[in-house]
Structure formats: C-alpha cells, structure tokens
Coordinates of C-alpha atoms in Angstrom, one line a residue:
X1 CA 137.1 62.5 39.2
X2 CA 136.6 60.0 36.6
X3 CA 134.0 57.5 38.1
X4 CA 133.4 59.9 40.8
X5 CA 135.8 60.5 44.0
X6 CA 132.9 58.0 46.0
X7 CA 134.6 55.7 48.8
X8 CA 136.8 56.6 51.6
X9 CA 139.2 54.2 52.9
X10 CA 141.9 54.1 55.8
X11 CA 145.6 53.7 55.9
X12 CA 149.1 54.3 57.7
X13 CA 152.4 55.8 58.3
X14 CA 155.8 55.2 57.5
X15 CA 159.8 56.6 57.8
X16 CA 163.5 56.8 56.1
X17 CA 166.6 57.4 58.0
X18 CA 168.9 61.1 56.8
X19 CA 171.8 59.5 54.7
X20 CA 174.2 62.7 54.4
X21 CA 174.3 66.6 54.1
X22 CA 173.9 68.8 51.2
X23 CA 176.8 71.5 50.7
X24 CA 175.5 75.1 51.4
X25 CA 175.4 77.0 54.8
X26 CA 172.4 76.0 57.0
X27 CA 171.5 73.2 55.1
X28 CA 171.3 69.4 56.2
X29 CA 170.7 67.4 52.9
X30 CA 169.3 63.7 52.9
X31 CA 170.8 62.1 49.4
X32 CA 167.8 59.6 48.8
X33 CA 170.3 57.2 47.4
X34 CA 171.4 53.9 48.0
X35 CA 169.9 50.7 48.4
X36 CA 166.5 52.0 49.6
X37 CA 165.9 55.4 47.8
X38 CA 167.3 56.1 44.9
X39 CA 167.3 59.4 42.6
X40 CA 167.3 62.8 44.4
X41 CA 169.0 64.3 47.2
X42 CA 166.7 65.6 50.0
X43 CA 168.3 69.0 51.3
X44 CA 166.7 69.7 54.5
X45 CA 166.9 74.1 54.9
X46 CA 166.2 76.4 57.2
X47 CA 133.5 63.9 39.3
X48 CA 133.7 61.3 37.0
X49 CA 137.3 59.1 37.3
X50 CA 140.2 61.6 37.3
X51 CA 141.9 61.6 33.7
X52 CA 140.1 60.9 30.4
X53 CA 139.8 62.5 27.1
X54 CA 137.1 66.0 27.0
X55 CA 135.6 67.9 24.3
X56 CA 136.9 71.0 23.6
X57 CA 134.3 74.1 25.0
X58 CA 133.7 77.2 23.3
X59 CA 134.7 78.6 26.3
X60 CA 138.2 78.4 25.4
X61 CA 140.1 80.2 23.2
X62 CA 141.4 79.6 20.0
X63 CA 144.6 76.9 20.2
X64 CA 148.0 78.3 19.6
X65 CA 149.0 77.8 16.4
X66 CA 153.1 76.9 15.6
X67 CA 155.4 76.4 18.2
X68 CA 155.5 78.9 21.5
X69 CA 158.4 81.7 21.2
X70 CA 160.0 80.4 24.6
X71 CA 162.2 82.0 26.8
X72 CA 166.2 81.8 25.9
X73 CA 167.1 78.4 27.4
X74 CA 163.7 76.9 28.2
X75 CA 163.2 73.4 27.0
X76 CA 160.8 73.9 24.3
X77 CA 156.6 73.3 24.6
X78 CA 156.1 70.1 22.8
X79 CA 152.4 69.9 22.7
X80 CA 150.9 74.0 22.4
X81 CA 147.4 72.8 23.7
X82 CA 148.4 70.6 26.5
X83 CA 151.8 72.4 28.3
X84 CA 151.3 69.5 30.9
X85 CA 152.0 66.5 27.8
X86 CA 155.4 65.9 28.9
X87 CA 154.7 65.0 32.4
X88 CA 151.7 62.7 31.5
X89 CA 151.5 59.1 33.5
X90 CA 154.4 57.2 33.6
X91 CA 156.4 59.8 31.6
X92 CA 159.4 59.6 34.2
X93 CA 162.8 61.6 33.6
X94 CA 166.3 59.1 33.2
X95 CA 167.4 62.3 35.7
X96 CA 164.7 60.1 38.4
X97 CA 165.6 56.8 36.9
X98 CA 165.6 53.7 39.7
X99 CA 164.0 56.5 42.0
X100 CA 161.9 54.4 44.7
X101 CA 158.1 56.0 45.3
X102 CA 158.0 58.2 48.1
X103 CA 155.8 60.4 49.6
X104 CA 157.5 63.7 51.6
X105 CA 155.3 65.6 54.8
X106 CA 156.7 68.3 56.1
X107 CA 155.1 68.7 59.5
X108 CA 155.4 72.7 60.8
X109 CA 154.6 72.4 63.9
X110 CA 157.0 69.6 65.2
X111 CA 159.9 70.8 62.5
X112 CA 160.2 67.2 60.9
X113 CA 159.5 65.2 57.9
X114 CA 157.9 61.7 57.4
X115 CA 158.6 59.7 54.5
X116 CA 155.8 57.0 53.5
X117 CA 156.3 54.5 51.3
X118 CA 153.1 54.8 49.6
X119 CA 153.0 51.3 48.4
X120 CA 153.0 49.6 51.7
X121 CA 151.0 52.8 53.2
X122 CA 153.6 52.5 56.0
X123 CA 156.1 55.5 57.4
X124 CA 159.5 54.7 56.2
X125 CA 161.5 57.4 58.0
X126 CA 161.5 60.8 60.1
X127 CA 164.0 63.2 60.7
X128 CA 163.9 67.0 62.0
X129 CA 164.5 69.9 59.8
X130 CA 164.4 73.4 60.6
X131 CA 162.1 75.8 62.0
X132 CA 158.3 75.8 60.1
X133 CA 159.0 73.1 57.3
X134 CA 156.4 74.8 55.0
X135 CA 157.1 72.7 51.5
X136 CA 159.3 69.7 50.0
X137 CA 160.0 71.6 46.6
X138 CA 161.6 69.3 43.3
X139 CA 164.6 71.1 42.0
X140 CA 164.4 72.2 37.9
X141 CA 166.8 69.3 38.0
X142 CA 165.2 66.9 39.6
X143 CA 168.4 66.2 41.3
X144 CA 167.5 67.6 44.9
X145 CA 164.4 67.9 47.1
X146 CA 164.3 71.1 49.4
X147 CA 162.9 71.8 52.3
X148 CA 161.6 75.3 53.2
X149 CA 161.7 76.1 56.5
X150 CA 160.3 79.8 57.1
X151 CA 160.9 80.1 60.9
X152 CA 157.4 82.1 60.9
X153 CA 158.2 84.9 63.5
X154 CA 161.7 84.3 63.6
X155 CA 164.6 86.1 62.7
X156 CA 165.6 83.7 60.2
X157 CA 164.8 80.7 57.7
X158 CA 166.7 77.7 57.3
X159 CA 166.9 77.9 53.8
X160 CA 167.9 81.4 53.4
X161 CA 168.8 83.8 56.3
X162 CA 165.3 85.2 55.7
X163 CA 162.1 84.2 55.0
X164 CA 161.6 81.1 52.6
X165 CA 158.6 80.1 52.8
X166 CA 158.2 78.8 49.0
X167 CA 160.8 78.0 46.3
X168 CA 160.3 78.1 42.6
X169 CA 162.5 77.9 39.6
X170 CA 162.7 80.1 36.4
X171 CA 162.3 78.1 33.4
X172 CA 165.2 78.2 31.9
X173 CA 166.9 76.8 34.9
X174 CA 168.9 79.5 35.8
X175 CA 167.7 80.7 39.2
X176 CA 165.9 79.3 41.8
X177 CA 162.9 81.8 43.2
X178 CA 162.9 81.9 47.0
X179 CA 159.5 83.2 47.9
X180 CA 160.2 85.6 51.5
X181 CA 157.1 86.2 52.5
X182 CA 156.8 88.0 55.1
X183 CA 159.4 90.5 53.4
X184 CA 157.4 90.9 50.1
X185 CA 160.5 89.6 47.9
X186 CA 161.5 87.6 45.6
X187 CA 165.6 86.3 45.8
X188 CA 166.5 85.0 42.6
X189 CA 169.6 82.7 43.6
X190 CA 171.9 80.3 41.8
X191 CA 169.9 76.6 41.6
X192 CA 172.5 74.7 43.7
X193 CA 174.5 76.8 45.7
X194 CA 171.4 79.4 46.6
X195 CA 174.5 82.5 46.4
X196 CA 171.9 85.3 45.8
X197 CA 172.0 86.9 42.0
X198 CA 169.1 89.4 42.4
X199 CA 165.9 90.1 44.4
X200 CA 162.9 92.1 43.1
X201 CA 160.9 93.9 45.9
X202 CA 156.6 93.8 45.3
X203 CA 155.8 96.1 48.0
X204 CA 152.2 95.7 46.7
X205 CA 152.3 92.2 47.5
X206 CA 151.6 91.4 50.7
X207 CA 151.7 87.7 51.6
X208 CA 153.6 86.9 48.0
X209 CA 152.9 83.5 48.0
X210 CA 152.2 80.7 45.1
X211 CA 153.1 81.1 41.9
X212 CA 152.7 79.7 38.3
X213 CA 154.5 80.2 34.8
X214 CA 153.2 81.6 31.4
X215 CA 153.7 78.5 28.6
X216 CA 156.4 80.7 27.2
X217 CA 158.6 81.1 30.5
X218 CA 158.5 84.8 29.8
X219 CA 156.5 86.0 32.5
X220 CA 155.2 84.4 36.2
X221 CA 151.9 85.1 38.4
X222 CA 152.6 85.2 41.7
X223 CA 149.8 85.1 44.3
X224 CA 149.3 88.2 47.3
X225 CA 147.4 86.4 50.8
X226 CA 146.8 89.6 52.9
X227 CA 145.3 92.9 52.7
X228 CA 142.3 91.9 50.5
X229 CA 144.4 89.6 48.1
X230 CA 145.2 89.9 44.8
X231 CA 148.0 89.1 42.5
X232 CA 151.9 90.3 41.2
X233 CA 152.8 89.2 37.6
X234 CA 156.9 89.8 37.1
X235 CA 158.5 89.6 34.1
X236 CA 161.0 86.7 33.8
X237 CA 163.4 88.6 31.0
X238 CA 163.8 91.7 32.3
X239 CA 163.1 90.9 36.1
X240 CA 160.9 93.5 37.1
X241 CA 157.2 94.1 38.4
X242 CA 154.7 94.6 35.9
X243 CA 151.8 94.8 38.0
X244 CA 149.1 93.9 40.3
X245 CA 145.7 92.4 39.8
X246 CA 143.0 93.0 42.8
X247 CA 140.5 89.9 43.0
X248 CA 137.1 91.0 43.2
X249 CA 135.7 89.3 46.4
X250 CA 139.1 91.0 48.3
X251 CA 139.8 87.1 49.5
X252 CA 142.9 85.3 50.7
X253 CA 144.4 84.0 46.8
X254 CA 146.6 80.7 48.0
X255 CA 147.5 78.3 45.2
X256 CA 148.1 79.0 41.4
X257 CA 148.0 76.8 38.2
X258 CA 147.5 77.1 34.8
X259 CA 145.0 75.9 32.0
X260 CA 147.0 73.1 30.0
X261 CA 146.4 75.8 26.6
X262 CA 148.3 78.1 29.0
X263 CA 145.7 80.8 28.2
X264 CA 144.5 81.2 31.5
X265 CA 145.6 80.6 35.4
X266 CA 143.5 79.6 38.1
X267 CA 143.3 80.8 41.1
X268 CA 142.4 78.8 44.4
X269 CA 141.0 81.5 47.0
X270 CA 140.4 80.2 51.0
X271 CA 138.0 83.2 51.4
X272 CA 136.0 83.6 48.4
X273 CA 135.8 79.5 48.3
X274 CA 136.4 78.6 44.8
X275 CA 138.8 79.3 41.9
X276 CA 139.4 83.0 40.1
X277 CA 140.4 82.8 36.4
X278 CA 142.6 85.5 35.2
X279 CA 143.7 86.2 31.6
X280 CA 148.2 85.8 32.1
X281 CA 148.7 87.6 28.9
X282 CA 145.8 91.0 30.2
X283 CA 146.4 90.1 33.4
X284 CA 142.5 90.8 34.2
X285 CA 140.3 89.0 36.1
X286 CA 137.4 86.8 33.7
X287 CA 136.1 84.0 35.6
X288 CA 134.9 83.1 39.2
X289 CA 134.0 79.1 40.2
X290 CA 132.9 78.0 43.4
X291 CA 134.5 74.7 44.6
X292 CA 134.3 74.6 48.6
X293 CA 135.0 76.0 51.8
X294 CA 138.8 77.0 52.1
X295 CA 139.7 76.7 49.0
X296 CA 143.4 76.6 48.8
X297 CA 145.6 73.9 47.0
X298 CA 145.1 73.1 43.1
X299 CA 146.4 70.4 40.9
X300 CA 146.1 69.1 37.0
X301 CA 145.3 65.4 35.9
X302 CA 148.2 63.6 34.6
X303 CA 146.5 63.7 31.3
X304 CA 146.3 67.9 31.9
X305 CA 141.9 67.3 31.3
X306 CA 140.8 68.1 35.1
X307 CA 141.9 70.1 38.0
X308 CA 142.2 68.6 40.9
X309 CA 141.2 71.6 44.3
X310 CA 141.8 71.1 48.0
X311 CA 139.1 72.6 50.0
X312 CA 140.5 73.0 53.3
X313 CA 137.6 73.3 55.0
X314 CA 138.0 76.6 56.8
X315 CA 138.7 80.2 56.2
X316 CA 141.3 80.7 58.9
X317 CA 144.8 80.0 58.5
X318 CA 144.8 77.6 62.0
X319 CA 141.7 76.5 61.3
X320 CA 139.9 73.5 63.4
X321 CA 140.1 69.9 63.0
X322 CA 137.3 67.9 61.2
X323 CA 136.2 71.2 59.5
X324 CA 134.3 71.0 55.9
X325 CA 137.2 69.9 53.5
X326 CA 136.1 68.3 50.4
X327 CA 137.9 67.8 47.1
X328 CA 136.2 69.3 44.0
X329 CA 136.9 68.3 40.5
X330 CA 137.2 71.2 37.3
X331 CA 136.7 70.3 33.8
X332 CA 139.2 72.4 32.0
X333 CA 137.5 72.5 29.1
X334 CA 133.8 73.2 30.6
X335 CA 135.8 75.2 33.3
X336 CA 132.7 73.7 35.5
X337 CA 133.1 71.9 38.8
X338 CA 132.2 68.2 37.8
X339 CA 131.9 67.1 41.5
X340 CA 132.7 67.8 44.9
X341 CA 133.2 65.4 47.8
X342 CA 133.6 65.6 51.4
X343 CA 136.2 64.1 53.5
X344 CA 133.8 61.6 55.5
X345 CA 134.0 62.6 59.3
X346 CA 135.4 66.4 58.1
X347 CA 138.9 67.2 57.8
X348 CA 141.1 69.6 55.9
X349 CA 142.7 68.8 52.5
X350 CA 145.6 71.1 51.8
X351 CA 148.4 70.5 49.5
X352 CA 150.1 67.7 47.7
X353 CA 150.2 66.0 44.2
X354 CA 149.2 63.5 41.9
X355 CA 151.5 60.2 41.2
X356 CA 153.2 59.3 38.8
X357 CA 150.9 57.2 37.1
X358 CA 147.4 59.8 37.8
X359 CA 146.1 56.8 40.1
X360 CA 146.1 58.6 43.3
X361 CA 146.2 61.9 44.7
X362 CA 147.9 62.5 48.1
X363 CA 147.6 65.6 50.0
X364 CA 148.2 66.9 53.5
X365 CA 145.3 67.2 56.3
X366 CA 146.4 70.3 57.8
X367 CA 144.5 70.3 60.7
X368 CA 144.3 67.1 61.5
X369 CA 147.5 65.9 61.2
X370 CA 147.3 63.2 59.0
X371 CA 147.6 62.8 55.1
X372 CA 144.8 61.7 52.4
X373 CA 145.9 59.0 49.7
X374 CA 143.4 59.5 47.5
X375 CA 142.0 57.1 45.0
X376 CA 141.1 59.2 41.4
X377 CA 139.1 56.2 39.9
X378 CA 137.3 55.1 42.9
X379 CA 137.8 57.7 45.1
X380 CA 138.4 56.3 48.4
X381 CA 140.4 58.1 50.4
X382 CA 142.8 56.3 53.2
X383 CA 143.7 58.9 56.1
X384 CA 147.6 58.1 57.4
X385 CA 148.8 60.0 60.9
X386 CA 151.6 62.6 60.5
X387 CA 153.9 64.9 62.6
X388 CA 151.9 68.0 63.6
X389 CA 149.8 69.9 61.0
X390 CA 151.6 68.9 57.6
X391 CA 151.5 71.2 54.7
X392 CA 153.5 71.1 51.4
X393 CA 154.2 67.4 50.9
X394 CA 155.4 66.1 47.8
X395 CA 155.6 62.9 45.7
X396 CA 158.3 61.5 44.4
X397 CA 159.3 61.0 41.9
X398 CA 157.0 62.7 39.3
X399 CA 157.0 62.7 35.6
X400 CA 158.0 65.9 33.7
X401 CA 161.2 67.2 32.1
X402 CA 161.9 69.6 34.5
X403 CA 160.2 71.1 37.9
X404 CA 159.2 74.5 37.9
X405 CA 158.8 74.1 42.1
X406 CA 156.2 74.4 44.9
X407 CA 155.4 70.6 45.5
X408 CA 156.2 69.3 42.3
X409 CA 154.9 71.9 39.1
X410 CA 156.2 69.4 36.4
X411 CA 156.7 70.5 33.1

C-alpha cells in the first residue's frame, strides 16, 4: 500500500430498509432506488500507498501488441496492458449514475444483510435473505445486486433450486454463471430471469469455486477447494472443460484474479499461504508468493499496479476469532509482496473490494463478525460490527463498464 497500510482505526455500523421484490421464483429483490439509494436493484436469492505508477519488470512478458481478438459480443479491451483501465478511480458507468455509496455484508450465519453507509461509517439497513448468504454479486449490467444464498447442507439454494454459492457472468453478457458447488457444476442461465440455458459438469473439480476471465473473454479459470486443490479452465465458446491444473503444495485454491497484461492469474491459496501464478493461455503452474496465513480473498488497485490479498488468518474454513489476518500488498510488476500488515489485536480479513475512488478497501472479518474499512494511503483500518460471520460483501457502486461477478470483478 502506497505509504504503507500503518495505522488502524475504529468505526461502526449502519442499515437500509427492503424497498420491493425482484421477478423470478425464490427471489425477494430490494430496488436500491428512490430518495435514499439510487442505481441498482438488490435481488435477495436463495506496502507503500495503494495505487501509483511502477516500472515495468523483466519478469513480465512482452505487452500485447494491437487490439485483443475478443469474444463475439464482448465490449472491446481498451488498454491491452492494463485490462483493469476502464474501471480506474472515479471511472463510474451512466448505468450507476446518482447511485448512493453503499457497502453490502452478507452475514451466513444469521441469513441477513447490513448495508453501511460508508461515509457516515454507520449501518443504514438490515433485512433477512435466504439460507447461507455467501456473496452480494454486481450483475454484467450493473442493474441488479444478487445475493447467493447456498443453503450449505440443504436441499436447496435460494438463488437456484441448488447450490449457488457464487455467480459470475460471461463476458459477452449473455449468461450468468451460477457456481453449485457442492454439485461440481456450472449452470449457465439467462442474466435476468436465471431460466437455465446449459450446465457443464467438472467432475474433477471438487469445491469449484472462484473464478476469473482471460482478457479476450474466450476462456475462464475456475478455482477447485477440496481434495488437494487445483484448478478447471472452461472454454467460454464452445462451453466445455479443457482441463485441470493440480497446484503443487495440494492446498485449498480460494480466490482468482488476473495480472492487468492478462498474461497470468493469481491464485490466493488458504493452505499453502500465499498466491500461485499460473500461465491462462498453458494453463501450467510458474510462480509461487508467500503473503500470510489463510490466504484467501484478492483484489487489484484501481490504477490495476498492486494486488490487494486477504490473509484470513487461519487454515480452517470456521476458523477462530482474532486469528493471524494481515493484508499483504503485490507489485504486479515485481510480482513481489511489498508489505504485509496485521490486523492489530488478530482478526480474519476475507473478502470485499476497493471503492470507487482506490481510497479505501473494505473487506469482511469472517470470524469475527465485523468488517475492516481500510485506509490504502494511511492504512488505518476501522473495525464496524456485523451480523454473524460476514463473507462476500460488496461496494457499491464500482467503476467499470461491466461486472464480470463475484463481489464486484469490474471490467
């Protein structure tokens, strides 16, 4: 972080009342319009300063030359070496135009979301959602925020009638990617109604998880949890597997991003604590950097030069409060860790985002049910009580074109 993630602060809570439904069976939609929040429509289902211009490393390969051959229908890449350009600070959508700051928790133990207005650090609003909230997932639209609800154990998902326990969207816009877990699937359905189109089975893929996107759209890497971990790359065109990747520590692979030249993805892994970099186009394993214990959720600067990694802090999936979080800090273009910093008193930094102007970064504090605001020049951190251990919140709203899903992959 840019003059290094030092301080840590305090701060508090806040809520926002459910306005209306959203049309599709077992969904409860919250339209975040009106006079208080305005822009989207919330459909509740089943280091050095951060930012900053860097050098260019050896280390890297060789900048694309020419524009990228995209996928049919996929807005086009307007800056080859930075894929993250359009959704710099401040580069806000007219689609999110008059939308109010917002910061969404989905708690999955108590099966509710808090809203906190991030400028007054206060909760706005709570309201109850389905069965194991897991993520607040941006639609490719940025029309509607969905809630995934996975009903862990259950015979159903709020979302889908299965297992939802992440939500992506293809590139082109086309399909929404429910991630069922537990059934090692991917259900390619239509972006607003969620009628199913067509589901690809990874039986090799156990845990199927996170995902990311190649900078041409063609192809995604999708992250396997269990059974030693590893990875499941399917091709976007032809919608099909094209293969698995074993990770060579046999961790527990949770979060995916990749580099801003789109040559390589990074992998966070609880287990191995630290971040695997793969070759997307090989699809082979080249890289391995240490961050911190638990590593699990991963982020880019608004100005796409660092890489922003949750360590939660423990290796187990309910781990204990106060446990060894820290946030580390990753040079892309060194691809070395520029700092690491501990949450004072321990605590467990999972997922999140960065706002819309790269000032802060908030994230969830899984097992200790509160959330981090997170200062990227200073880095003070001010802690805010939740709903019972929060996971996939988002901010809203985000700059970007379009949102690829997961808490807010803006592209």
């Amino acid at each position: 972080m840019r003059q290094h993630i030092g301080r840590w602060l305090k701060v508090t809570l806040w809520l926002v009342p459910v306005l209306g439904l959203c049309g599709w069976a077992g969904i409860a939609a919250l339209p975040v319009t009106g006079p208080r929040d305005v822009g989207a429509t919330l459909c509740l289902t089943g280091s050095t300063p951060l930012g900053g211009a860097r050098s260019v490393s050896p280390l890297r390969r060789e900048v694309r030359a020419g524009p990228v051959d995209t996928l049919p229908g996929m807005p086009p890449v307007p800056n080859p070496s930075n894929l993250y350009s359009a959704a710099g600070a401040g580069q806000l959508s007219p689609a999110v135009g008059g939308a109010l700051s917002r910061i969404y928790v989905p708690n999955l133990r108590s099966n509710d979301v808090y809203v906190i207005d991030p400028q007054r650090l206060a909760v706005v609003d709570r309201f109850k959602v389905g069965a194991i909230p897991q993520h607040v997932v941006p639609s490719w639209d940025l029309q509607t925020l969905w809630v995934a609800n996975n009903g862990t154990r259950r015979r159903y998902g709020s979302l889908t009638p299965d297992d939802p326990y992440n939500l992506y969207f293809t590139p082109d816009g086309r399909s929404a990617i429910v991630v069922a877990e537990r059934r090692k699937r991917l259900d390619f359905r239509d972006p607003h109604t969620m009628a199913l189109q067509q589901s690809i089975a990874a039986p090799g893929c156990s845990g199927i998880n996170h995902a990311d996107f190649s900078i041409d759209g063609r192809y995604a890497i999708f992250t396997c949890e269990f059974r030693g971990g590893g990875l499941v790359k399917i091709d976007l065109v032809n919608h099909q597997v094209l293969g698995y990747l074993k990770l060579s520590n046999r961790g527990m692979p949770q979060d995916i991003r990749i580099s801003p030249d789109g040559t390589s993805f990074y992998v966070a892994d609880m287990r191995a604590d630290g971040v695997y970099l793969v070759d997307g186009d090989s699809f082979r394993q080249t890289d391995f950097i240490p961050t911190g214990v638990g590593t699990h959720g991963l982020y880019p600067s608004r100005d796409g030069t660092e890489l922003y990694v949750a360590n939660r802090g423990s290796h187990k999936i309910h781990g204990p409060p106060r446990g060894k979080g820290s946030i580390s800090v990753i040079d892309f273009a060194t691809r070395k860790v520029e700092q690491t910093l501990p949450i004072p008193g321990g605590g467990s930094p999972d997922m999140g985002d960065v706002t819309a102007d790269g000032k802060q970064l908030w994230l969830s504090g899984r097992f200790d049910n509160v959330v981090y605001d997170i200062d990227t020049t200073t880095g003070a951190i001010k802690t805010i009580p939740v709903g019972q251990e929060p996971h996939g919140l988002t901010v809203w709203p985000q700059p970007g074109r379009y949102s690829l899903g997961h808490t807010g992959n803006m592209r």
